[in-house]
Amino acid sequence: MIDKITVKNDTEIMKAKMTLHGEFSIGETDKRLYGSFIEHLGRAVYTGIYEPGHHSADGNGFRNDVAELIKEMNVSVIRYPGGNFVSGYNWEDGVGPQESRPVRLDLAWGTKEANRFGTNEFAKWAKKVNAEVMMAINLGTRGAQDARNLVEYCNFPGGTYWSDLRKSHGVREPHKINLWCLGNEMDGSWQICSRTAEEYGRAALEAAKVMKWTDPSIELVACGSSFSGMPSFGSWENTVLDHAYDHVDYVSLHTYFANRDNDVPNFLGRSMGMDQFIKTVTGICDLVKLKKKSKKTVNLSFDEWNVWYHSNESDKKVEKWIEAPPLLEDIYTMADALAVGCMLITLLKNADRVKIACLAQLVNVIAPIMTEKNGGAWRQTIFYPFRDASIYGRGAVLRCPVTVDKYDSREFCDVPYLEAVGVHNAEKKEITIFAVNRNLKEAINLEAEIAGFGKVSLVEHRLICNEDLNACNGIKEEKVKPVVQSGGSLEGEEGGMRLNVTLPPASWNVIRLKVCG
Ligand code: AHR
């Protein structure tokens, strides 16, 4: 139990202590920790990133207003084309002359896919938004043969059937796609042609072999469990890695939070479960490493994470078999921004093993960016914590112990009221503390000991808070956005400095420090 201090107007403030030391770090963040996801689902592609004829569209039909917002988020890698969609996708349908591409039924989402946008359009668009491509192959209805063909089409320089086909489609230079997902959520009964762990482990291994023989420079992500509540969670990873360990580089994790009963303390505590999920999968990877006496470490790709529940009911009413219907269009709240903040901090705290992470998704579909067909684009509440972390959360993640009161929620015991982490960017000479105050009623007075960096100065304390935890943004108004807070102090000398800041109830905080030396 930590003391409480009393401020002038007699309101109690909870106290928290944190230590940041330049010599104690968990590891460096991978550039790809701030990734996202575009699936052929709802309006993510059509009327999202791609809308020929839109007033902001470039010559390729890519919306410039949306591209600018994505660049603002500093997204490093984007997964494509699914998701559940990929398990029924023929990639060949999406290349070549647009007028001869087939219209297909997408059984994953009950829609029509016209294939006006495909692999080459996506690779070109990803360049426009300065992001790397993370390409998923279909291991549902298809397998190794189609996967190796796609690698050859995308990455082989020329002089073979598939690479020359690419050239004949007007793409002379290979796309050089480095990161590939071996299917999607193959353990899920909802997946087109799901598989048992044995079946998937074998299929992933054989696809991995021929894909890497085609291009040895690529990296591969094997499907882990669809979420930690799957009955086969744990044994799935174990079996799949037993087969494929030597041929894959990452195993995937997916998580979506919901707050259906509006129990915000419990909702915000869910990141504790996410942390446990990461630790468990890390343990399984290392157990298989031990069993195989391997020198190689398989790391984690958290390639779907977000809040998803607002649209569940309205999605049931959406007409089937139409093109690009409004699906999964969650409108996010202030509470959701806090949950996303807790998830970002959890990813950072595990940056030694989580090398890739994708906020699912990016535009219109459970997304930080929304668009109107023929209209504008706007930032949801969750846009901002992601943007803050992606801009300021790169570098060495500090191992920083936090002491603060804890609470028990419906699902979790001992949830700290303060979720926080620090990141040191040596190149930019910056230290940034990210902190969520999970206390919905009381402010937290944070005292941070900062040592091992020399003298530091306080640049700014940015924060997001709104007393109304249901507040949302829209095209006309942003009720949830960062403001700069005054009032923090930083005292001491080179040997050790002490930061003192107040974190309002239910807030996302970014405290930026400059290393002076
Ligand atoms: O992101 C939406 C869906 O969630 C994806 O298609 C699937 O992989 C997951 O179940």
mmCIF file of C-alpha atoms in Angstrom, residues 120-441:
data_model
loop_
_atom_site.group_PDB
_atom_site.id
_atom_site.type_symbol
_atom_site.label_atom_id
_atom_site.label_comp_id
_atom_site.label_asym_id
_atom_site.label_seq_id
_atom_site.Cartn_x
_atom_site.Cartn_y
_atom_site.Cartn_z
ATOM 1 C CA ASN A 120 0.525 -5.219 -57.192
ATOM 2 C CA GLU A 121 -1.828 -2.420 -56.183
ATOM 3 C CA PHE A 122 -1.215 -3.205 -52.522
ATOM 4 C CA ALA A 123 2.589 -3.267 -52.903
ATOM 5 C CA LYS A 124 2.484 0.070 -54.719
ATOM 6 C CA TRP A 125 0.140 1.584 -52.145
ATOM 7 C CA ALA A 126 2.314 0.345 -49.219
ATOM 8 C CA LYS A 127 5.275 2.224 -50.718
ATOM 9 C CA LYS A 128 3.174 5.361 -50.873
ATOM 10 C CA VAL A 129 2.486 5.169 -47.120
ATOM 11 C CA ASN A 130 6.120 4.197 -46.318
ATOM 12 C CA ALA A 131 5.206 0.769 -44.975
ATOM 13 C CA GLU A 132 6.643 -2.695 -45.511
ATOM 14 C CA VAL A 133 4.289 -5.428 -46.803
ATOM 15 C CA MET A 134 3.474 -8.478 -44.657
ATOM 16 C CA MET A 135 1.866 -10.914 -47.110
ATOM 17 C CA ALA A 136 -0.367 -13.790 -46.043
ATOM 18 C CA ILE A 137 -0.737 -16.956 -48.116
ATOM 19 C CA ASN A 138 -3.826 -19.133 -48.365
ATOM 20 C CA LEU A 139 -3.390 -22.371 -46.397
ATOM 21 C CA GLY A 140 -7.156 -22.943 -46.240
ATOM 22 C CA THR A 141 -8.352 -23.895 -49.715
ATOM 23 C CA ARG A 142 -4.811 -23.918 -51.115
ATOM 24 C CA GLY A 143 -1.261 -24.899 -50.194
ATOM 25 C CA ALA A 144 2.442 -25.022 -50.946
ATOM 26 C CA GLN A 145 2.185 -24.849 -54.746
ATOM 27 C CA ASP A 146 0.243 -21.577 -54.853
ATOM 28 C CA ALA A 147 2.363 -20.129 -52.066
ATOM 29 C CA ARG A 148 5.652 -20.767 -53.873
ATOM 30 C CA ASN A 149 4.152 -19.327 -57.059
ATOM 31 C CA LEU A 150 3.209 -16.145 -55.232
ATOM 32 C CA VAL A 151 6.709 -15.794 -53.757
ATOM 33 C CA GLU A 152 8.142 -16.254 -57.251
ATOM 34 C CA TYR A 153 5.670 -13.738 -58.716
ATOM 35 C CA CYS A 154 6.506 -11.142 -56.056
ATOM 36 C CA ASN A 155 10.197 -11.656 -55.385
ATOM 37 C CA PHE A 156 11.971 -13.402 -58.277
ATOM 38 C CA PRO A 157 13.782 -10.937 -60.556
ATOM 39 C CA GLY A 158 12.754 -12.471 -63.916
ATOM 40 C CA GLY A 159 13.242 -15.180 -66.528
ATOM 41 C CA THR A 160 10.706 -17.630 -65.041
ATOM 42 C CA TYR A 161 6.997 -18.117 -65.692
ATOM 43 C CA TRP A 162 5.661 -16.290 -62.610
ATOM 44 C CA SER A 163 8.269 -13.519 -62.466
ATOM 45 C CA ASP A 164 7.784 -12.826 -66.180
ATOM 46 C CA LEU A 165 4.037 -12.783 -65.653
ATOM 47 C CA ARG A 166 4.584 -10.028 -63.077
ATOM 48 C CA LYS A 167 6.665 -8.120 -65.612
ATOM 49 C CA SER A 168 3.956 -8.553 -68.224
ATOM 50 C CA HIS A 169 1.616 -6.930 -65.680
ATOM 51 C CA GLY A 170 3.788 -3.834 -65.784
ATOM 52 C CA VAL A 171 5.863 -4.481 -62.635
ATOM 53 C CA ARG A 172 9.456 -4.796 -63.815
ATOM 54 C CA GLU A 173 11.204 -4.840 -60.438
ATOM 55 C CA PRO A 174 10.423 -7.526 -57.840
ATOM 56 C CA HIS A 175 8.463 -6.338 -54.796
ATOM 57 C CA LYS A 176 11.023 -7.944 -52.446
ATOM 58 C CA ILE A 177 8.428 -8.836 -49.831
ATOM 59 C CA ASN A 178 10.319 -10.074 -46.806
ATOM 60 C CA LEU A 179 7.636 -11.068 -44.325
ATOM 61 C CA TRP A 180 5.040 -13.823 -45.004
ATOM 62 C CA CYS A 181 2.240 -15.327 -42.916
ATOM 63 C CA LEU A 182 1.603 -19.055 -43.344
ATOM 64 C CA GLY A 183 -2.199 -18.777 -43.426
ATOM 65 C CA ASN A 184 -4.524 -17.228 -40.878
ATOM 66 C CA GLU A 185 -6.177 -18.563 -37.692
ATOM 67 C CA MET A 186 -6.066 -22.121 -38.999
ATOM 68 C CA ASP A 187 -7.337 -23.540 -35.675
ATOM 69 C CA GLY A 188 -10.671 -21.689 -35.899
ATOM 70 C CA SER A 189 -13.886 -23.470 -36.933
ATOM 71 C CA TRP A 190 -14.913 -20.199 -38.672
ATOM 72 C CA GLN A 191 -11.881 -20.423 -40.951
ATOM 73 C CA ILE A 192 -12.407 -21.617 -44.540
ATOM 74 C CA CYS A 193 -10.871 -25.120 -44.423
ATOM 75 C CA SER A 194 -9.496 -24.991 -40.890
ATOM 76 C CA ARG A 195 -7.031 -27.714 -39.896
ATOM 77 C CA THR A 196 -5.998 -29.735 -36.901
ATOM 78 C CA ALA A 197 -2.657 -28.828 -35.343
ATOM 79 C CA GLU A 198 -1.066 -31.890 -36.964
ATOM 80 C CA GLU A 199 -2.486 -31.051 -40.390
ATOM 81 C CA TYR A 200 -1.523 -27.398 -40.131
ATOM 82 C CA GLY A 201 1.942 -28.104 -38.737
ATOM 83 C CA ARG A 202 2.672 -30.337 -41.752
ATOM 84 C CA ALA A 203 1.139 -27.907 -44.259
ATOM 85 C CA ALA A 204 3.025 -24.960 -42.778
ATOM 86 C CA LEU A 205 6.301 -26.874 -42.817
ATOM 87 C CA GLU A 206 5.957 -27.939 -46.462
ATOM 88 C CA ALA A 207 4.841 -24.470 -47.605
ATOM 89 C CA ALA A 208 7.695 -22.894 -45.627
ATOM 90 C CA LYS A 209 10.261 -25.153 -47.305
ATOM 91 C CA VAL A 210 9.271 -24.328 -50.874
ATOM 92 C CA MET A 211 8.751 -20.643 -50.152
ATOM 93 C CA LYS A 212 12.229 -20.335 -48.626
ATOM 94 C CA TRP A 213 13.768 -22.416 -51.420
ATOM 95 C CA THR A 214 12.247 -19.886 -53.839
ATOM 96 C CA ASP A 215 13.555 -16.919 -51.841
ATOM 97 C CA PRO A 216 15.867 -17.766 -48.919
ATOM 98 C CA SER A 217 15.803 -14.187 -47.637
ATOM 99 C CA ILE A 218 12.146 -14.242 -46.536
ATOM 100 C CA GLU A 219 10.878 -14.569 -42.968
ATOM 101 C CA LEU A 220 7.853 -16.685 -42.054
ATOM 102 C CA VAL A 221 5.144 -16.453 -39.415
ATOM 103 C CA ALA A 222 3.361 -19.662 -38.362
ATOM 104 C CA CYS A 223 -0.213 -19.437 -37.062
ATOM 105 C CA GLY A 224 -0.513 -19.672 -33.318
ATOM 106 C CA SER A 225 -3.911 -19.994 -31.634
ATOM 107 C CA SER A 226 -6.646 -17.592 -32.765
ATOM 108 C CA PHE A 227 -6.893 -16.319 -29.205
ATOM 109 C CA SER A 228 -5.801 -17.493 -25.789
ATOM 110 C CA GLY A 229 -9.289 -18.840 -24.972
ATOM 111 C CA MET A 230 -9.150 -21.492 -27.722
ATOM 112 C CA PRO A 231 -9.526 -24.974 -26.165
ATOM 113 C CA SER A 232 -6.353 -26.125 -27.919
ATOM 114 C CA PHE A 233 -4.281 -23.074 -26.890
ATOM 115 C CA GLY A 234 -0.833 -24.277 -25.898
ATOM 116 C CA SER A 235 -1.009 -27.721 -27.408
ATOM 117 C CA TRP A 236 -1.637 -26.105 -30.830
ATOM 118 C CA GLU A 237 1.577 -24.045 -30.632
ATOM 119 C CA ASN A 238 3.495 -27.027 -29.290
ATOM 120 C CA THR A 239 2.405 -29.355 -32.115
ATOM 121 C CA VAL A 240 2.792 -26.778 -34.891
ATOM 122 C CA LEU A 241 6.280 -25.834 -33.735
ATOM 123 C CA ASP A 242 7.219 -29.483 -33.320
ATOM 124 C CA HIS A 243 6.730 -29.755 -37.077
ATOM 125 C CA ALA A 244 7.826 -26.356 -38.322
ATOM 126 C CA TYR A 245 10.255 -24.887 -35.757
ATOM 127 C CA ASP A 246 13.337 -25.065 -37.959
ATOM 128 C CA HIS A 247 11.584 -23.424 -40.911
ATOM 129 C CA VAL A 248 9.678 -20.526 -39.345
ATOM 130 C CA ASP A 249 10.806 -17.337 -37.641
ATOM 131 C CA TYR A 250 7.740 -16.187 -35.703
ATOM 132 C CA VAL A 251 4.534 -17.565 -34.252
ATOM 133 C CA SER A 252 1.396 -15.411 -34.370
ATOM 134 C CA LEU A 253 -0.879 -14.210 -31.550
ATOM 135 C CA HIS A 254 -4.282 -12.508 -31.927
ATOM 136 C CA THR A 255 -6.363 -10.711 -29.297
ATOM 137 C CA TYR A 256 -9.464 -8.521 -29.343
ATOM 138 C CA PHE A 257 -10.840 -6.886 -26.195
ATOM 139 C CA ALA A 258 -14.542 -6.291 -25.624
ATOM 140 C CA ASN A 259 -16.410 -4.269 -23.007
ATOM 141 C CA ARG A 260 -19.969 -5.511 -23.551
ATOM 142 C CA ASP A 261 -21.031 -5.135 -19.922
ATOM 143 C CA ASN A 262 -19.429 -1.666 -19.606
ATOM 144 C CA ASP A 263 -17.187 -2.806 -16.758
ATOM 145 C CA VAL A 264 -14.292 -0.439 -17.494
ATOM 146 C CA PRO A 265 -11.961 -1.475 -14.627
ATOM 147 C CA ASN A 266 -12.200 -5.057 -15.854
ATOM 148 C CA PHE A 267 -11.838 -3.991 -19.506
ATOM 149 C CA LEU A 268 -8.648 -2.062 -18.703
ATOM 150 C CA GLY A 269 -7.308 -4.997 -16.690
ATOM 151 C CA ARG A 270 -7.489 -7.245 -19.740
ATOM 152 C CA SER A 271 -3.980 -6.220 -20.792
ATOM 153 C CA MET A 272 -2.794 -8.375 -17.879
ATOM 154 C CA GLY A 273 -4.247 -11.354 -19.778
ATOM 155 C CA MET A 274 -2.489 -10.178 -22.945
ATOM 156 C CA ASP A 275 0.800 -10.071 -21.046
ATOM 157 C CA GLN A 276 0.204 -13.613 -19.752
ATOM 158 C CA PHE A 277 -0.650 -14.764 -23.291
ATOM 159 C CA ILE A 278 2.677 -13.411 -24.585
ATOM 160 C CA LYS A 279 4.627 -14.990 -21.729
ATOM 161 C CA THR A 280 2.963 -18.378 -22.281
ATOM 162 C CA VAL A 281 3.633 -18.431 -26.034
ATOM 163 C CA THR A 282 7.223 -17.333 -25.404
ATOM 164 C CA GLY A 283 7.584 -20.232 -22.963
ATOM 165 C CA ILE A 284 6.258 -22.736 -25.519
ATOM 166 C CA CYS A 285 8.615 -21.449 -28.228
ATOM 167 C CA ASP A 286 11.528 -21.865 -25.853
ATOM 168 C CA LEU A 287 10.386 -25.310 -24.736
ATOM 169 C CA VAL A 288 10.349 -26.520 -28.347
ATOM 170 C CA LYS A 289 13.745 -24.877 -28.843
ATOM 171 C CA LEU A 290 15.027 -26.914 -25.935
ATOM 172 C CA LYS A 291 13.436 -30.139 -27.195
ATOM 173 C CA LYS A 292 15.033 -29.623 -30.582
ATOM 174 C CA LYS A 293 18.334 -28.490 -29.094
ATOM 175 C CA SER A 294 18.086 -25.618 -31.566
ATOM 176 C CA LYS A 295 20.254 -22.526 -31.569
ATOM 177 C CA LYS A 296 17.491 -20.557 -33.223
ATOM 178 C CA THR A 297 14.943 -18.512 -31.259
ATOM 179 C CA VAL A 298 11.406 -18.223 -32.612
ATOM 180 C CA ASN A 299 9.950 -14.822 -31.750
ATOM 181 C CA LEU A 300 6.376 -13.518 -31.612
ATOM 182 C CA SER A 301 4.242 -11.724 -34.175
ATOM 183 C CA PHE A 302 1.193 -10.181 -32.472
ATOM 184 C CA ASP A 303 -0.358 -9.612 -35.853
ATOM 185 C CA GLU A 304 -3.939 -8.872 -34.787
ATOM 186 C CA TRP A 305 -4.748 -6.828 -31.691
ATOM 187 C CA ASN A 306 -7.388 -4.229 -30.910
ATOM 188 C CA VAL A 307 -10.777 -3.588 -29.320
ATOM 189 C CA TRP A 308 -13.663 -5.161 -31.262
ATOM 190 C CA TYR A 309 -17.287 -5.431 -30.130
ATOM 191 C CA HIS A 310 -19.264 -2.259 -30.906
ATOM 192 C CA SER A 311 -20.281 -3.434 -34.383
ATOM 193 C CA ASN A 312 -21.140 -7.052 -33.516
ATOM 194 C CA GLU A 313 -24.921 -6.554 -33.448
ATOM 195 C CA SER A 314 -25.230 -4.227 -36.459
ATOM 196 C CA ASP A 315 -23.073 -6.573 -38.552
ATOM 197 C CA LYS A 316 -25.741 -9.269 -38.210
ATOM 198 C CA LYS A 317 -28.143 -7.026 -40.163
ATOM 199 C CA VAL A 318 -25.811 -6.302 -43.097
ATOM 200 C CA GLU A 319 -27.125 -7.647 -46.405
ATOM 201 C CA LYS A 320 -25.126 -10.555 -47.823
ATOM 202 C CA TRP A 321 -23.296 -10.841 -51.127
ATOM 203 C CA ILE A 322 -22.805 -7.165 -51.803
ATOM 204 C CA GLU A 323 -19.511 -5.462 -52.553
ATOM 205 C CA ALA A 324 -17.674 -3.632 -49.757
ATOM 206 C CA PRO A 325 -20.559 -3.345 -47.263
ATOM 207 C CA PRO A 326 -19.996 -1.450 -43.983
ATOM 208 C CA LEU A 327 -18.743 -4.277 -41.757
ATOM 209 C CA LEU A 328 -16.923 -4.162 -38.407
ATOM 210 C CA GLU A 329 -17.237 -0.365 -38.312
ATOM 211 C CA ASP A 330 -16.680 0.041 -34.577
ATOM 212 C CA ILE A 331 -16.857 3.630 -33.349
ATOM 213 C CA TYR A 332 -14.357 3.882 -30.531
ATOM 214 C CA THR A 333 -14.702 5.610 -27.178
ATOM 215 C CA MET A 334 -12.403 7.243 -24.649
ATOM 216 C CA ALA A 335 -12.411 3.952 -22.694
ATOM 217 C CA ASP A 336 -11.279 2.118 -25.829
ATOM 218 C CA ALA A 337 -8.380 4.573 -26.248
ATOM 219 C CA LEU A 338 -7.266 3.674 -22.703
ATOM 220 C CA ALA A 339 -7.536 -0.055 -23.437
ATOM 221 C CA VAL A 340 -5.467 0.402 -26.601
ATOM 222 C CA GLY A 341 -2.957 2.398 -24.533
ATOM 223 C CA CYS A 342 -2.652 -0.499 -22.059
ATOM 224 C CA MET A 343 -2.160 -2.917 -24.970
ATOM 225 C CA LEU A 344 0.575 -0.752 -26.489
ATOM 226 C CA ILE A 345 2.411 -0.621 -23.156
ATOM 227 C CA THR A 346 2.080 -4.407 -22.849
ATOM 228 C CA LEU A 347 3.614 -4.887 -26.295
ATOM 229 C CA LEU A 348 6.462 -2.549 -25.367
ATOM 230 C CA LYS A 349 7.109 -4.386 -22.107
ATOM 231 C CA ASN A 350 7.531 -7.579 -24.138
ATOM 232 C CA ALA A 351 9.571 -6.037 -26.940
ATOM 233 C CA ASP A 352 12.392 -8.514 -26.341
ATOM 234 C CA ARG A 353 10.185 -11.249 -27.908
ATOM 235 C CA VAL A 354 7.340 -9.459 -29.697
ATOM 236 C CA LYS A 355 9.043 -8.244 -32.846
ATOM 237 C CA ILE A 356 5.990 -7.646 -35.021
ATOM 238 C CA ALA A 357 2.596 -6.310 -33.999
ATOM 239 C CA CYS A 358 -0.343 -5.228 -36.151
ATOM 240 C CA LEU A 359 -3.182 -3.052 -34.927
ATOM 241 C CA ALA A 360 -6.161 -4.733 -36.588
ATOM 242 C CA GLN A 361 -7.176 -3.072 -38.663
ATOM 243 C CA LEU A 362 -6.254 0.267 -40.280
ATOM 244 C CA VAL A 363 -9.139 1.832 -42.223
ATOM 245 C CA ASN A 364 -12.922 1.532 -41.634
ATOM 246 C CA VAL A 365 -12.775 -2.043 -40.303
ATOM 247 C CA ILE A 366 -12.168 -1.927 -36.492
ATOM 248 C CA ALA A 367 -9.893 0.933 -37.393
ATOM 249 C CA PRO A 368 -8.195 4.088 -36.153
ATOM 250 C CA ILE A 369 -9.087 5.806 -39.446
ATOM 251 C CA MET A 370 -12.624 6.128 -40.841
ATOM 252 C CA THR A 371 -13.743 7.395 -44.216
ATOM 253 C CA GLU A 372 -16.913 8.490 -45.925
ATOM 254 C CA LYS A 373 -17.474 7.285 -49.449
ATOM 255 C CA ASN A 374 -16.983 10.368 -51.617
ATOM 256 C CA GLY A 375 -16.340 12.315 -48.414
ATOM 257 C CA GLY A 376 -13.769 12.966 -45.731
ATOM 258 C CA ALA A 377 -11.531 10.879 -43.488
ATOM 259 C CA TRP A 378 -11.198 11.187 -39.722
ATOM 260 C CA ARG A 379 -9.288 9.959 -36.675
ATOM 261 C CA GLN A 380 -10.930 7.688 -34.099
ATOM 262 C CA THR A 381 -10.016 7.909 -30.388
ATOM 263 C CA ILE A 382 -7.599 4.967 -30.684
ATOM 264 C CA PHE A 383 -5.647 6.743 -33.430
ATOM 265 C CA TYR A 384 -3.858 8.896 -30.888
ATOM 266 C CA PRO A 385 -2.283 6.424 -28.438
ATOM 267 C CA PHE A 386 -1.042 4.413 -31.418
ATOM 268 C CA ARG A 387 0.412 7.509 -33.055
ATOM 269 C CA ASP A 388 2.110 8.582 -29.806
ATOM 270 C CA ALA A 389 3.686 5.181 -29.234
ATOM 271 C CA SER A 390 4.707 4.793 -32.858
ATOM 272 C CA ILE A 391 6.415 8.186 -32.912
ATOM 273 C CA TYR A 392 7.970 8.267 -29.449
ATOM 274 C CA GLY A 393 8.125 4.577 -28.480
ATOM 275 C CA ARG A 394 11.103 3.438 -30.507
ATOM 276 C CA GLY A 395 14.433 2.552 -28.919
ATOM 277 C CA ALA A 396 15.491 0.676 -25.798
ATOM 278 C CA VAL A 397 12.535 -0.315 -23.636
ATOM 279 C CA LEU A 398 13.516 0.291 -20.038
ATOM 280 C CA ARG A 399 12.976 -2.269 -17.333
ATOM 281 C CA CYS A 400 11.203 0.108 -14.991
ATOM 282 C CA PRO A 401 9.621 -1.153 -11.802
ATOM 283 C CA VAL A 402 6.424 0.658 -10.793
ATOM 284 C CA THR A 403 5.007 0.711 -7.263
ATOM 285 C CA VAL A 404 1.335 1.645 -7.032
ATOM 286 C CA ASP A 405 -1.899 0.415 -5.456
ATOM 287 C CA LYS A 406 -3.697 -2.462 -7.123
ATOM 288 C CA TYR A 407 -7.322 -3.531 -7.524
ATOM 289 C CA ASP A 408 -9.196 -6.747 -8.179
ATOM 290 C CA SER A 409 -11.535 -6.750 -11.167
ATOM 291 C CA ARG A 410 -14.070 -9.378 -12.248
ATOM 292 C CA GLU A 411 -11.487 -11.372 -14.173
ATOM 293 C CA PHE A 412 -8.140 -10.239 -12.790
ATOM 294 C CA CYS A 413 -6.472 -9.908 -9.404
ATOM 295 C CA ASP A 414 -3.912 -7.279 -8.509
ATOM 296 C CA VAL A 415 -4.352 -4.960 -11.471
ATOM 297 C CA PRO A 416 -1.980 -2.007 -10.928
ATOM 298 C CA TYR A 417 -3.801 1.330 -11.136
ATOM 299 C CA LEU A 418 -0.876 2.582 -13.188
ATOM 300 C CA GLU A 419 0.263 0.826 -16.369
ATOM 301 C CA ALA A 420 3.556 2.394 -17.450
ATOM 302 C CA VAL A 421 6.790 1.899 -19.333
ATOM 303 C CA GLY A 422 9.731 4.039 -20.442
ATOM 304 C CA VAL A 423 11.588 4.023 -23.768
ATOM 305 C CA HIS A 424 15.034 5.512 -24.392
ATOM 306 C CA ASN A 425 15.756 6.617 -27.931
ATOM 307 C CA ALA A 426 19.559 7.071 -27.840
ATOM 308 C CA GLU A 427 19.727 8.416 -31.399
ATOM 309 C CA LYS A 428 17.209 11.168 -30.745
ATOM 310 C CA LYS A 429 18.415 11.659 -27.147
ATOM 311 C CA GLU A 430 14.891 11.251 -25.838
ATOM 312 C CA ILE A 431 13.242 9.312 -23.039
ATOM 313 C CA THR A 432 9.475 8.855 -23.155
ATOM 314 C CA ILE A 433 7.238 7.515 -20.413
ATOM 315 C CA PHE A 434 3.900 6.072 -21.519
ATOM 316 C CA ALA A 435 1.371 5.711 -18.737
ATOM 317 C CA VAL A 436 -2.315 4.834 -18.374
ATOM 318 C CA ASN A 437 -4.029 5.797 -15.134
ATOM 319 C CA ARG A 438 -6.582 2.998 -14.737
ATOM 320 C CA ASN A 439 -8.109 4.702 -11.730
ATOM 321 C CA LEU A 440 -11.401 6.138 -12.977
ATOM 322 C CA LYS A 441 -11.878 8.457 -10.012
#
